[in-house]
CSV table of C-alpha atoms and ligand atoms in Angstrom, one decimal:
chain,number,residue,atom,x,y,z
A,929,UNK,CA,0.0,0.0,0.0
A,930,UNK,CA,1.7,3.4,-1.4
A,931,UNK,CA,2.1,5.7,1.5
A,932,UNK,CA,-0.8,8.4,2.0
A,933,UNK,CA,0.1,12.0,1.5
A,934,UNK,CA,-1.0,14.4,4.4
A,935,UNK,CA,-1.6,17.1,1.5
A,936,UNK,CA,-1.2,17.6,-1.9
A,937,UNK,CA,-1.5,20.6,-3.8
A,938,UNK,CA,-1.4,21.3,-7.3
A,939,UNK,CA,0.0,24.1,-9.0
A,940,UNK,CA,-2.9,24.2,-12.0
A,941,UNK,CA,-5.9,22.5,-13.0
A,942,UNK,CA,-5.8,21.9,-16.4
A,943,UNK,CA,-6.7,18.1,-17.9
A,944,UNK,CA,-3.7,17.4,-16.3
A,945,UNK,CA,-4.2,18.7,-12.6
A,946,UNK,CA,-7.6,17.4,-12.3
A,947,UNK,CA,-7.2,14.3,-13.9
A,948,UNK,CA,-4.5,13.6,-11.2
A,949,UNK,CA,-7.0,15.0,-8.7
A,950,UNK,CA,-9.6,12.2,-9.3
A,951,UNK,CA,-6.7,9.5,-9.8
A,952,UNK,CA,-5.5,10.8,-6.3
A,953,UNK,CA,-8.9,10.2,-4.6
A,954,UNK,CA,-9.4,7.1,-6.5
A,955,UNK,CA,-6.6,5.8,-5.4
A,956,UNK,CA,-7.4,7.5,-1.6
A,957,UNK,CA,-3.5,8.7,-1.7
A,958,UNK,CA,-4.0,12.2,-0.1
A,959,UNK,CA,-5.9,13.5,2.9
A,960,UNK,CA,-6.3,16.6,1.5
A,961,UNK,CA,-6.3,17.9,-1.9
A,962,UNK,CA,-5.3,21.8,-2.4
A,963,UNK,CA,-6.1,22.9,-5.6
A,964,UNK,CA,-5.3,26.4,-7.1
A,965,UNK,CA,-5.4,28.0,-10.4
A,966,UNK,CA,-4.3,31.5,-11.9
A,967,UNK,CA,-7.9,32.8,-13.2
A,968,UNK,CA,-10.7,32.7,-10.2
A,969,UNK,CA,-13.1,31.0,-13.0
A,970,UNK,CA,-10.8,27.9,-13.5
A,971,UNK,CA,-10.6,27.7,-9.4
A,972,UNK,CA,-14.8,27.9,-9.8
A,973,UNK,CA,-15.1,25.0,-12.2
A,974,UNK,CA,-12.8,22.9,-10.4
A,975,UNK,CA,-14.7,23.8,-7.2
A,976,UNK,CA,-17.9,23.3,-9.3
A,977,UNK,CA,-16.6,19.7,-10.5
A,978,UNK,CA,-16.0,18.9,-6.2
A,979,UNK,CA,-12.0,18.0,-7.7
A,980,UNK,CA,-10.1,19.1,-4.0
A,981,UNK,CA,-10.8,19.9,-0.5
A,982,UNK,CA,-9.7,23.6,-0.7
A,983,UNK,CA,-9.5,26.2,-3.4
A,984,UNK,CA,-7.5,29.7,-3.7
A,985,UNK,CA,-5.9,31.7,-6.7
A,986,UNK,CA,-2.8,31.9,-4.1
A,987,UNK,CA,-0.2,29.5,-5.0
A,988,UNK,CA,1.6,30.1,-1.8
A,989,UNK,CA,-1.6,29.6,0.2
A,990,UNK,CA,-1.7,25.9,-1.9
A,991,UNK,CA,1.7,24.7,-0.9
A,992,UNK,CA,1.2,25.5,3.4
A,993,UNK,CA,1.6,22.3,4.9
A,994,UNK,CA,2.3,20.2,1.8
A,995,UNK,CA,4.0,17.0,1.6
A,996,UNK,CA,3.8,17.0,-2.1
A,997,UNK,CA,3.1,19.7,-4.3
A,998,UNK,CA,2.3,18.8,-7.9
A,999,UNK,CA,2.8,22.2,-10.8
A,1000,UNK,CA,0.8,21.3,-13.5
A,1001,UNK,CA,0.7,24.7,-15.8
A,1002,UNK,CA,2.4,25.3,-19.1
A,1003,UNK,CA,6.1,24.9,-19.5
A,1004,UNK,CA,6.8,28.5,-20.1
A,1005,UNK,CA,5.6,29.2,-16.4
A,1006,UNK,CA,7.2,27.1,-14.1
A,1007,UNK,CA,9.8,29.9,-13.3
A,1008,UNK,CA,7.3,32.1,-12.3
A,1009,UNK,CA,5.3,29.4,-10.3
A,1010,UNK,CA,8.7,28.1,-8.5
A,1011,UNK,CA,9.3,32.0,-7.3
A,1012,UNK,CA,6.0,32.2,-6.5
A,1013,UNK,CA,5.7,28.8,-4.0
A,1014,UNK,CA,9.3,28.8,-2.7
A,1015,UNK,CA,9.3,30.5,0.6
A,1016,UNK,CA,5.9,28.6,1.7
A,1017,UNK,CA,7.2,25.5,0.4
A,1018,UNK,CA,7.3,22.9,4.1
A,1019,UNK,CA,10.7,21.2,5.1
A,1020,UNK,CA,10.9,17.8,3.5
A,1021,UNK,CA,8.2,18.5,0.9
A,1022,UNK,CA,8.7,16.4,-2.4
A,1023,UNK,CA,8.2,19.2,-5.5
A,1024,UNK,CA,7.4,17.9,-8.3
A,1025,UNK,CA,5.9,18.7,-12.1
A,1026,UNK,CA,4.0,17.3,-15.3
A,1027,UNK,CA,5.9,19.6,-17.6
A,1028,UNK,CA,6.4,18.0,-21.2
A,1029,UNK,CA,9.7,19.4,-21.3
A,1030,UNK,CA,12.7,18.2,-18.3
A,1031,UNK,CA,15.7,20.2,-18.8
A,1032,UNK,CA,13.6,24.0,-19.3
A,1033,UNK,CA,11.6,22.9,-16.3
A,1034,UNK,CA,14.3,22.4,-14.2
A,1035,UNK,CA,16.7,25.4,-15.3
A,1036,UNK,CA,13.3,27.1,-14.4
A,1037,UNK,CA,12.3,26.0,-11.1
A,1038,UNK,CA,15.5,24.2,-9.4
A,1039,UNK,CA,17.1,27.7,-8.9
A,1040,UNK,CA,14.5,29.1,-6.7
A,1041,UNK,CA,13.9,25.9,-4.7
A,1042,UNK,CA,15.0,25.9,-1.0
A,1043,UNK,CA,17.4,23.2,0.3
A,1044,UNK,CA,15.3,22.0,2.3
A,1045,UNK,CA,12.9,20.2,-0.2
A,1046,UNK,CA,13.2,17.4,-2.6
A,1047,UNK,CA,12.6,18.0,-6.7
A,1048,UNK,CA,11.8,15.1,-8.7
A,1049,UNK,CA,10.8,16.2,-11.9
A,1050,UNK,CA,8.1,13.9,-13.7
A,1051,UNK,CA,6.4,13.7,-16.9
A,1052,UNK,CA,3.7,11.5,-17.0
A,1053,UNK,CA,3.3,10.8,-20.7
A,1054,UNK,CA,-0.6,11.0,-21.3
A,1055,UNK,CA,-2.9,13.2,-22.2
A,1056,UNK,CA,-5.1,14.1,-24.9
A,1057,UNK,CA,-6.0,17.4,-27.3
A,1058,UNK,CA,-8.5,19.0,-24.5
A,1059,UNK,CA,-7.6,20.9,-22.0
A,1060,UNK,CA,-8.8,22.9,-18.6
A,1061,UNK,CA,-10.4,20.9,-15.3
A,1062,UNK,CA,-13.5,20.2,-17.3
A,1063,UNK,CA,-11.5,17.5,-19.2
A,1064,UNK,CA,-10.0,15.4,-16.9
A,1065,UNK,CA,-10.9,12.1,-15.7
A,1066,UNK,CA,-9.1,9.3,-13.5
A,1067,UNK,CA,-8.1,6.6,-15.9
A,1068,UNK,CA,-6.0,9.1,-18.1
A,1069,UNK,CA,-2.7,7.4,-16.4
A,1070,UNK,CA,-3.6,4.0,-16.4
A,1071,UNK,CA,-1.3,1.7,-18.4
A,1072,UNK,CA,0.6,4.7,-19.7
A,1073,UNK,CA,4.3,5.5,-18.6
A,1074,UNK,CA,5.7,8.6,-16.4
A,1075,UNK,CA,9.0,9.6,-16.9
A,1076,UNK,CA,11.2,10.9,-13.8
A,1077,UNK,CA,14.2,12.9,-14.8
A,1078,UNK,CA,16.0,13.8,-10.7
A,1079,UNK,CA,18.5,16.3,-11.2
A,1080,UNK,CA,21.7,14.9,-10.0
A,1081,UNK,CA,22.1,14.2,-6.0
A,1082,UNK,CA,18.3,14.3,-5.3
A,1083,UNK,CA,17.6,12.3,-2.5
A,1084,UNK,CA,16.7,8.3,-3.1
A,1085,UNK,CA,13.7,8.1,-0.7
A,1086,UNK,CA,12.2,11.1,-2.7
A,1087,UNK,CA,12.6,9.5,-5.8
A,1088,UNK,CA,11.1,6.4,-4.5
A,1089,UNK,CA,8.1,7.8,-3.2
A,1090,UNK,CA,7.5,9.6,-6.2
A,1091,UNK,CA,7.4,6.9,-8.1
A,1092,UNK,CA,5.5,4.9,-5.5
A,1093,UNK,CA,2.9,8.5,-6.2
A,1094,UNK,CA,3.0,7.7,-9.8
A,1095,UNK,CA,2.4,4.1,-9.8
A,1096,UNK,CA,-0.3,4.3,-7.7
A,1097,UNK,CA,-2.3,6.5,-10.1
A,1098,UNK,CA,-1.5,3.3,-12.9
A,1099,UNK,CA,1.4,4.5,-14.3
A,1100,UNK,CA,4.5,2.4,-15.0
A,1101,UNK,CA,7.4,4.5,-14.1
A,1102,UNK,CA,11.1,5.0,-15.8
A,1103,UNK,CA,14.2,6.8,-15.0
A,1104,UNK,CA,16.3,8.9,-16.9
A,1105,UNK,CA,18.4,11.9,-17.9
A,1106,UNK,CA,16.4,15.3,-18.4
A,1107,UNK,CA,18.5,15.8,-21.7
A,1108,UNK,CA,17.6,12.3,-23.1
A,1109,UNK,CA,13.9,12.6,-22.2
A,1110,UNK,CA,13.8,15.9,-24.5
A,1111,UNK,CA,15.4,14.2,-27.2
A,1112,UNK,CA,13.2,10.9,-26.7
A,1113,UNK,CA,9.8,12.5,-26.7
A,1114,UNK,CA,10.8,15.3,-29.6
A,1115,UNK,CA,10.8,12.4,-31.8
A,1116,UNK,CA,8.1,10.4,-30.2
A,1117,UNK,CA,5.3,13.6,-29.2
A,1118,UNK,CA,6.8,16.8,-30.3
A,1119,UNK,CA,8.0,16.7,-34.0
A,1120,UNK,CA,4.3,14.5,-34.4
A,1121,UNK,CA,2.7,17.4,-33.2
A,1122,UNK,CA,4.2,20.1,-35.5
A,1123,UNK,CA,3.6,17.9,-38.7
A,1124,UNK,CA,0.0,17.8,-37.6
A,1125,UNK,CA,-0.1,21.1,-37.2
A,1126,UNK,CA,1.7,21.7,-40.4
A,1127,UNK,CA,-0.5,19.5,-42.8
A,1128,UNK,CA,-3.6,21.1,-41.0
A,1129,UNK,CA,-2.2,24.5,-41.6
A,1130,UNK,CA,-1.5,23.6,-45.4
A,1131,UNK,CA,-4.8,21.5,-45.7
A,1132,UNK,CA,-6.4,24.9,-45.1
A,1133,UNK,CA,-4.3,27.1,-47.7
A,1134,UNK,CA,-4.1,24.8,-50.1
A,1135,UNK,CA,-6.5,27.4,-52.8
A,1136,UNK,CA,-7.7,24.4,-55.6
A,1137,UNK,CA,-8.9,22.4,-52.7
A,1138,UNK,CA,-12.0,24.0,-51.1
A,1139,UNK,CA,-12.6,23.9,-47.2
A,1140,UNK,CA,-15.7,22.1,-47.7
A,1141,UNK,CA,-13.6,19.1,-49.7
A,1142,UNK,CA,-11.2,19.6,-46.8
A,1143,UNK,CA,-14.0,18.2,-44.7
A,1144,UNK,CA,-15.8,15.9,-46.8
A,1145,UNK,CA,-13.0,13.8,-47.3
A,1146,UNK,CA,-11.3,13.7,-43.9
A,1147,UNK,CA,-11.6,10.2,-43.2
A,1148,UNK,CA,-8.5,9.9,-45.7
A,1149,UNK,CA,-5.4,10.0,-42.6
A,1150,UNK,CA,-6.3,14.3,-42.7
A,1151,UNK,CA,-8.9,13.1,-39.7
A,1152,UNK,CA,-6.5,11.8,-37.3
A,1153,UNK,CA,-4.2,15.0,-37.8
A,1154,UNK,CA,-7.0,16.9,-37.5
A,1155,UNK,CA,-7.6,15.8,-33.6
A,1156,UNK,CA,-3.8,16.0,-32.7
A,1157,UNK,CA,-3.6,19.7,-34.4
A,1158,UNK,CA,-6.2,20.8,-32.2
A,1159,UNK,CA,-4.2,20.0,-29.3
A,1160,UNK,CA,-3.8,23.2,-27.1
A,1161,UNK,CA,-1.8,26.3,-28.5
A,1162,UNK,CA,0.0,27.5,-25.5
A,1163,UNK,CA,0.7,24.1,-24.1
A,1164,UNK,CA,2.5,23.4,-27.6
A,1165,UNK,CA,3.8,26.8,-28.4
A,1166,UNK,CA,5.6,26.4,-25.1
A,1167,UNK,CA,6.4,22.9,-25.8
A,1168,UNK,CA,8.4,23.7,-28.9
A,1169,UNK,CA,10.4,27.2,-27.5
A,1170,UNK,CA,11.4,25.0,-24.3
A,1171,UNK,CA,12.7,22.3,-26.9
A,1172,UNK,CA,14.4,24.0,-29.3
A,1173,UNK,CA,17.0,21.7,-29.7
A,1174,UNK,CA,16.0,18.5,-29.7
A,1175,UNK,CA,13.4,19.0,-32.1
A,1176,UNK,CA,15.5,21.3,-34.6
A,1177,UNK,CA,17.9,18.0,-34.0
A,1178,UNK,CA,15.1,15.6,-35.4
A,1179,UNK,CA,13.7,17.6,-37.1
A,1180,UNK,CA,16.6,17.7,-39.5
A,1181,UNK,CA,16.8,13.8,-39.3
A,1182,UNK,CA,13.7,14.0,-40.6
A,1183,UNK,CA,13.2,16.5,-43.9
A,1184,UNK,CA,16.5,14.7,-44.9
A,1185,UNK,CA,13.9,11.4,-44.6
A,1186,UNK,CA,11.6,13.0,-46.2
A,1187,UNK,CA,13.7,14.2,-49.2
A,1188,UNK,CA,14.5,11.0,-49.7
A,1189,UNK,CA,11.0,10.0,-50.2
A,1190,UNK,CA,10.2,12.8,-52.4
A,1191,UNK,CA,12.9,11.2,-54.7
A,1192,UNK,CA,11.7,7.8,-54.3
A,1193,UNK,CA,8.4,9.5,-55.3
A,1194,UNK,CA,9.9,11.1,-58.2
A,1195,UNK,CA,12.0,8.4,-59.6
A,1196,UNK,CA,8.9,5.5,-59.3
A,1197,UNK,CA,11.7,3.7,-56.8
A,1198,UNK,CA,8.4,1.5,-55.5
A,1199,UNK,CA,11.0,-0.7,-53.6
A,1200,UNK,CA,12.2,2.0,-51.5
A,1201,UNK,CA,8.6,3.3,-50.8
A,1202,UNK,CA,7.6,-0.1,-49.7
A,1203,UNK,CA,10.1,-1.3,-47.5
A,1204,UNK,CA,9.9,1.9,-45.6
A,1205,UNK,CA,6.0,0.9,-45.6
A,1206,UNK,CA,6.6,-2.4,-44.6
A,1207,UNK,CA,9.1,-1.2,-41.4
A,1208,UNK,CA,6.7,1.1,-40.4
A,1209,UNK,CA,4.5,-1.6,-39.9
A,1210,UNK,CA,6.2,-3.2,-37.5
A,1211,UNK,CA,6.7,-0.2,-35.0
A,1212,UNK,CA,2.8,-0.2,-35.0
A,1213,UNK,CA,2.7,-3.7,-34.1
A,1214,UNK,CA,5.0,-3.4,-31.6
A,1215,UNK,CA,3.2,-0.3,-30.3
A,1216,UNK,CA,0.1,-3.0,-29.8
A,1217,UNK,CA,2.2,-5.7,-28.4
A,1218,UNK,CA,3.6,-3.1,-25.5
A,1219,UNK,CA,0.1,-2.4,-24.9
A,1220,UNK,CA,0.1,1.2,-25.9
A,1221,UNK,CA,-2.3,1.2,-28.1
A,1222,UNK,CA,-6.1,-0.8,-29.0
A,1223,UNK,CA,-5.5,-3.2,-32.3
A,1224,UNK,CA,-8.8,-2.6,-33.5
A,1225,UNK,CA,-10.0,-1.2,-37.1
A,1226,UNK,CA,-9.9,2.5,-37.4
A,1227,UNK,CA,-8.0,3.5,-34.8
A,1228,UNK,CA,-10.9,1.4,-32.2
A,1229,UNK,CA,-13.1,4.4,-33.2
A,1230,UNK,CA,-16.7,3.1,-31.9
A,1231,UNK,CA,-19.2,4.0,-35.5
A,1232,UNK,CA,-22.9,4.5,-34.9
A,1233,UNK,CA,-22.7,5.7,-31.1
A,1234,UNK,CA,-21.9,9.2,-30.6
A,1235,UNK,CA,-20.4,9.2,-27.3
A,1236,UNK,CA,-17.8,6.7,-28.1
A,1237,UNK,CA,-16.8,8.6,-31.3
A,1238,UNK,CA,-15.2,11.0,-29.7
A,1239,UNK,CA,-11.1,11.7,-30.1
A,1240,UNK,CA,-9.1,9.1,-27.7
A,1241,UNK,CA,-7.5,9.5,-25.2
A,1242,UNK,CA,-3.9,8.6,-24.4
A,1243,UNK,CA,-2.1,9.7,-27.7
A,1244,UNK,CA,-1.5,13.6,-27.5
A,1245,UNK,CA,1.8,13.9,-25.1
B,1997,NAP,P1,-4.4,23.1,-19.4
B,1997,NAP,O1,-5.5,22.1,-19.4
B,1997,NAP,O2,-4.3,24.2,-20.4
B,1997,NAP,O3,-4.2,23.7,-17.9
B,1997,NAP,C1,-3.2,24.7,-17.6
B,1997,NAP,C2,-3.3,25.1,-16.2
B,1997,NAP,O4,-2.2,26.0,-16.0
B,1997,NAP,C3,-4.5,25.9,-15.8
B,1997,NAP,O5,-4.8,25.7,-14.4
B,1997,NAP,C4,-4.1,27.3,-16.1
B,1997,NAP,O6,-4.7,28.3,-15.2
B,1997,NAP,C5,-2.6,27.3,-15.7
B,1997,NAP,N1,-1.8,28.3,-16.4
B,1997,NAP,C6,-1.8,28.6,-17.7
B,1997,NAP,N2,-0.9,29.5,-18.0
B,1997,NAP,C7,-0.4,29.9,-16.8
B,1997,NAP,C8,0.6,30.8,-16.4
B,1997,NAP,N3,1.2,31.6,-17.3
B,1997,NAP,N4,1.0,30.9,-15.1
B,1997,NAP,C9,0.4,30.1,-14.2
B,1997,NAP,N5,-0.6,29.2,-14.5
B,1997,NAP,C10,-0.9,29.1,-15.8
B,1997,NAP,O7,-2.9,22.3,-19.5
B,1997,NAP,P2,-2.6,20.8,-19.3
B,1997,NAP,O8,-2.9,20.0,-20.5
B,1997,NAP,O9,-3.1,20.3,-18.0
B,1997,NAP,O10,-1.0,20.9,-19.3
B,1997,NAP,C11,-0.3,21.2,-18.1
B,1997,NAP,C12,1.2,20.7,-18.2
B,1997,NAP,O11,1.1,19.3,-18.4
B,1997,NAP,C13,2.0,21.3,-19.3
B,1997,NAP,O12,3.3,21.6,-18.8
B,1997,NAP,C14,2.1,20.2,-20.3
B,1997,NAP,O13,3.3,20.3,-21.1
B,1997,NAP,C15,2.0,19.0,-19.5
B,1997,NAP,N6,1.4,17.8,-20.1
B,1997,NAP,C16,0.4,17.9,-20.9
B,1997,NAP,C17,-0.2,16.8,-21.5
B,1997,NAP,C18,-1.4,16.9,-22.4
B,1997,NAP,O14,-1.6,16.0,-23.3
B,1997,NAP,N7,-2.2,17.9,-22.3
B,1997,NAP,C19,0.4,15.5,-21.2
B,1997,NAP,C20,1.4,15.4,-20.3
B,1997,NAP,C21,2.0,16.6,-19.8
B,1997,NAP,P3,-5.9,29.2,-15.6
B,1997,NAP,O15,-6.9,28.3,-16.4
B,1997,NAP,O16,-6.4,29.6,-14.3
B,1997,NAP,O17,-5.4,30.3,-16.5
């Protein structure tokens, strides 16, 4: 049985924060949930939706008295939020994040961290496109992996118990260096994200294809981009300024890819085109095996029943 947390207050409310809010009481890990949010209307609909114990617009007020305290905004504010928490923060309190990006987030908050408390930075990698408390739900972590990136020295028992926090909401839990988590989730969330919202952006300027075609004809892959590029802007507009690296690094791994398809294309090289094909296959399948991912037609998109036609869960971050 994973240790119970006193209090636990997170930093932001989005489909993150309250899906770990529900997961929390599911699992009956916190005595008390202290939930804050910037806006006083995002702090209403989380009060509204009965997601903590306690509410406030104050993030200082959150962290009083917490043994783990949870900031769950967008990566280009975790600087702020860090300045913001630090001198309430309690001795011995474990800090830690959901930040898509490790080494920004911990450039941003480790400097204005007491001594006295222990960061584990963590990315648990789900999610979907929505966003704000509305949005969240328990089961988002279940089956899906979290990704803990401790700065170097960070004590063992806090990195145990975080994981302990982590597993307990579902999630499988793995270890590793802030730098090689950016580079490892450009390639695997990030540079997926910008050709969505590339081929999107193009789908919509192209000027002999009409909007309405656009539409008509989604079902033809443009669908599935369609749900990923509507994914939220700040979230990814921070994503991609906090990673500037390692996705200008795969991301020139993979025009040179690309140009090479365009002259397989060009040059009716069908054997090229269809060994690439054929590999590709084979990640998917191994996807499925790893259990990341339904093995049903169409994506395990329900027809005929609305409520199950909605976008999936699970594949956005
Ligand atoms: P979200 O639903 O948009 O919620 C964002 C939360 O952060 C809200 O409480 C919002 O407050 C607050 N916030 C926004 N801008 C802020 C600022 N400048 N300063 C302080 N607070 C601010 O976002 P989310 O999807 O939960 O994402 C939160 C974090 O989780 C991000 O770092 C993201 O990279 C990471 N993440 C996301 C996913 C995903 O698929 N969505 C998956 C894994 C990790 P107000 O509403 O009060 O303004």
């Amino acid at each position: 049985m994973t240790e119970r947390f006193h209090r636990i207050a997170l930093i932001g409310i989005g489909l993150i924060g309250s899906s770990i809010a529900l997961a929390v009481r599911r699992a009956g890990l916190a005595e008390h949930i202290a939930v804050q949010s910037r806006r006083r209307e995002t702090v209403d609909a989380a009060q509204r939706l009965g997601l903590g114990d306690s509410y406030t617009t104050d993030p200082a007020q959150a962290v009083k008295d917490a043994d783990l305290v949870i900031a769950c905004v967008p990566v280009g504010a975790f600087a702020a939020v860090a300045q913001a928490i630090a001198p309430d923060l309690a001795p011995g309190a474990i800090v830690t994040d959901v930040g898509s990006v490790k080494q920004s987030v911990i450039s941003q908050m480790q400097p204005h961290l007491p001594d006295n408390v222990h960061f584990v930075p963590s990315h648990p990698v789900a999610g979907t496109e929505q966003s704000g408390p509305e949005a969240g739900f328990a089961e988002l972590f279940d089956n899906r992996w979290c990704i803990l990136t401790p700065p170097a020295g960070t004590d063992p028992k806090a990195i145990e118990r975080t994981q302990a926090f982590w597993e307990a909401l579902g999630m499988h839990v793995d270890i590793m260096d802030a730098a090689h988590h950016d580079l490892v989730l450009a390639i695997t969330s990030h540079i997926p994200h910008l050709i969505a919202y590339n081929i999107v952006g193009t789908a919509s300027d192209v000027g002999d294809v009409t909007r309405k075609e656009v539409m008509k004809y989604a079902a033809g892959g443009f669908r599935d981009f369609t749900r990923i590029a509507a994914s939220d802007p700040t979230m990814w507009r921070d994503v991609f300024l906090h990673n500037k690296d390692a996705v200008l690094e795969m991301l020139g791994r993979f025009s040179e890819d690309l140009t090479a398809l365009q002259r397989a294309i060009r040059w009716d090289d069908g054997e090229t085109l269809f060994n690439l094909f054929t590999r590709t296959r084979d990640i998917r399948r191994g996807i499925i095996e790893a259990g990341q991912e339904t093995d049903e037609p169409d994506f395990g998109r329900h027809h005929g029943d609305g409520d199950h036609d909605l976008p999936r869960p699970y594949s956005s971050d």
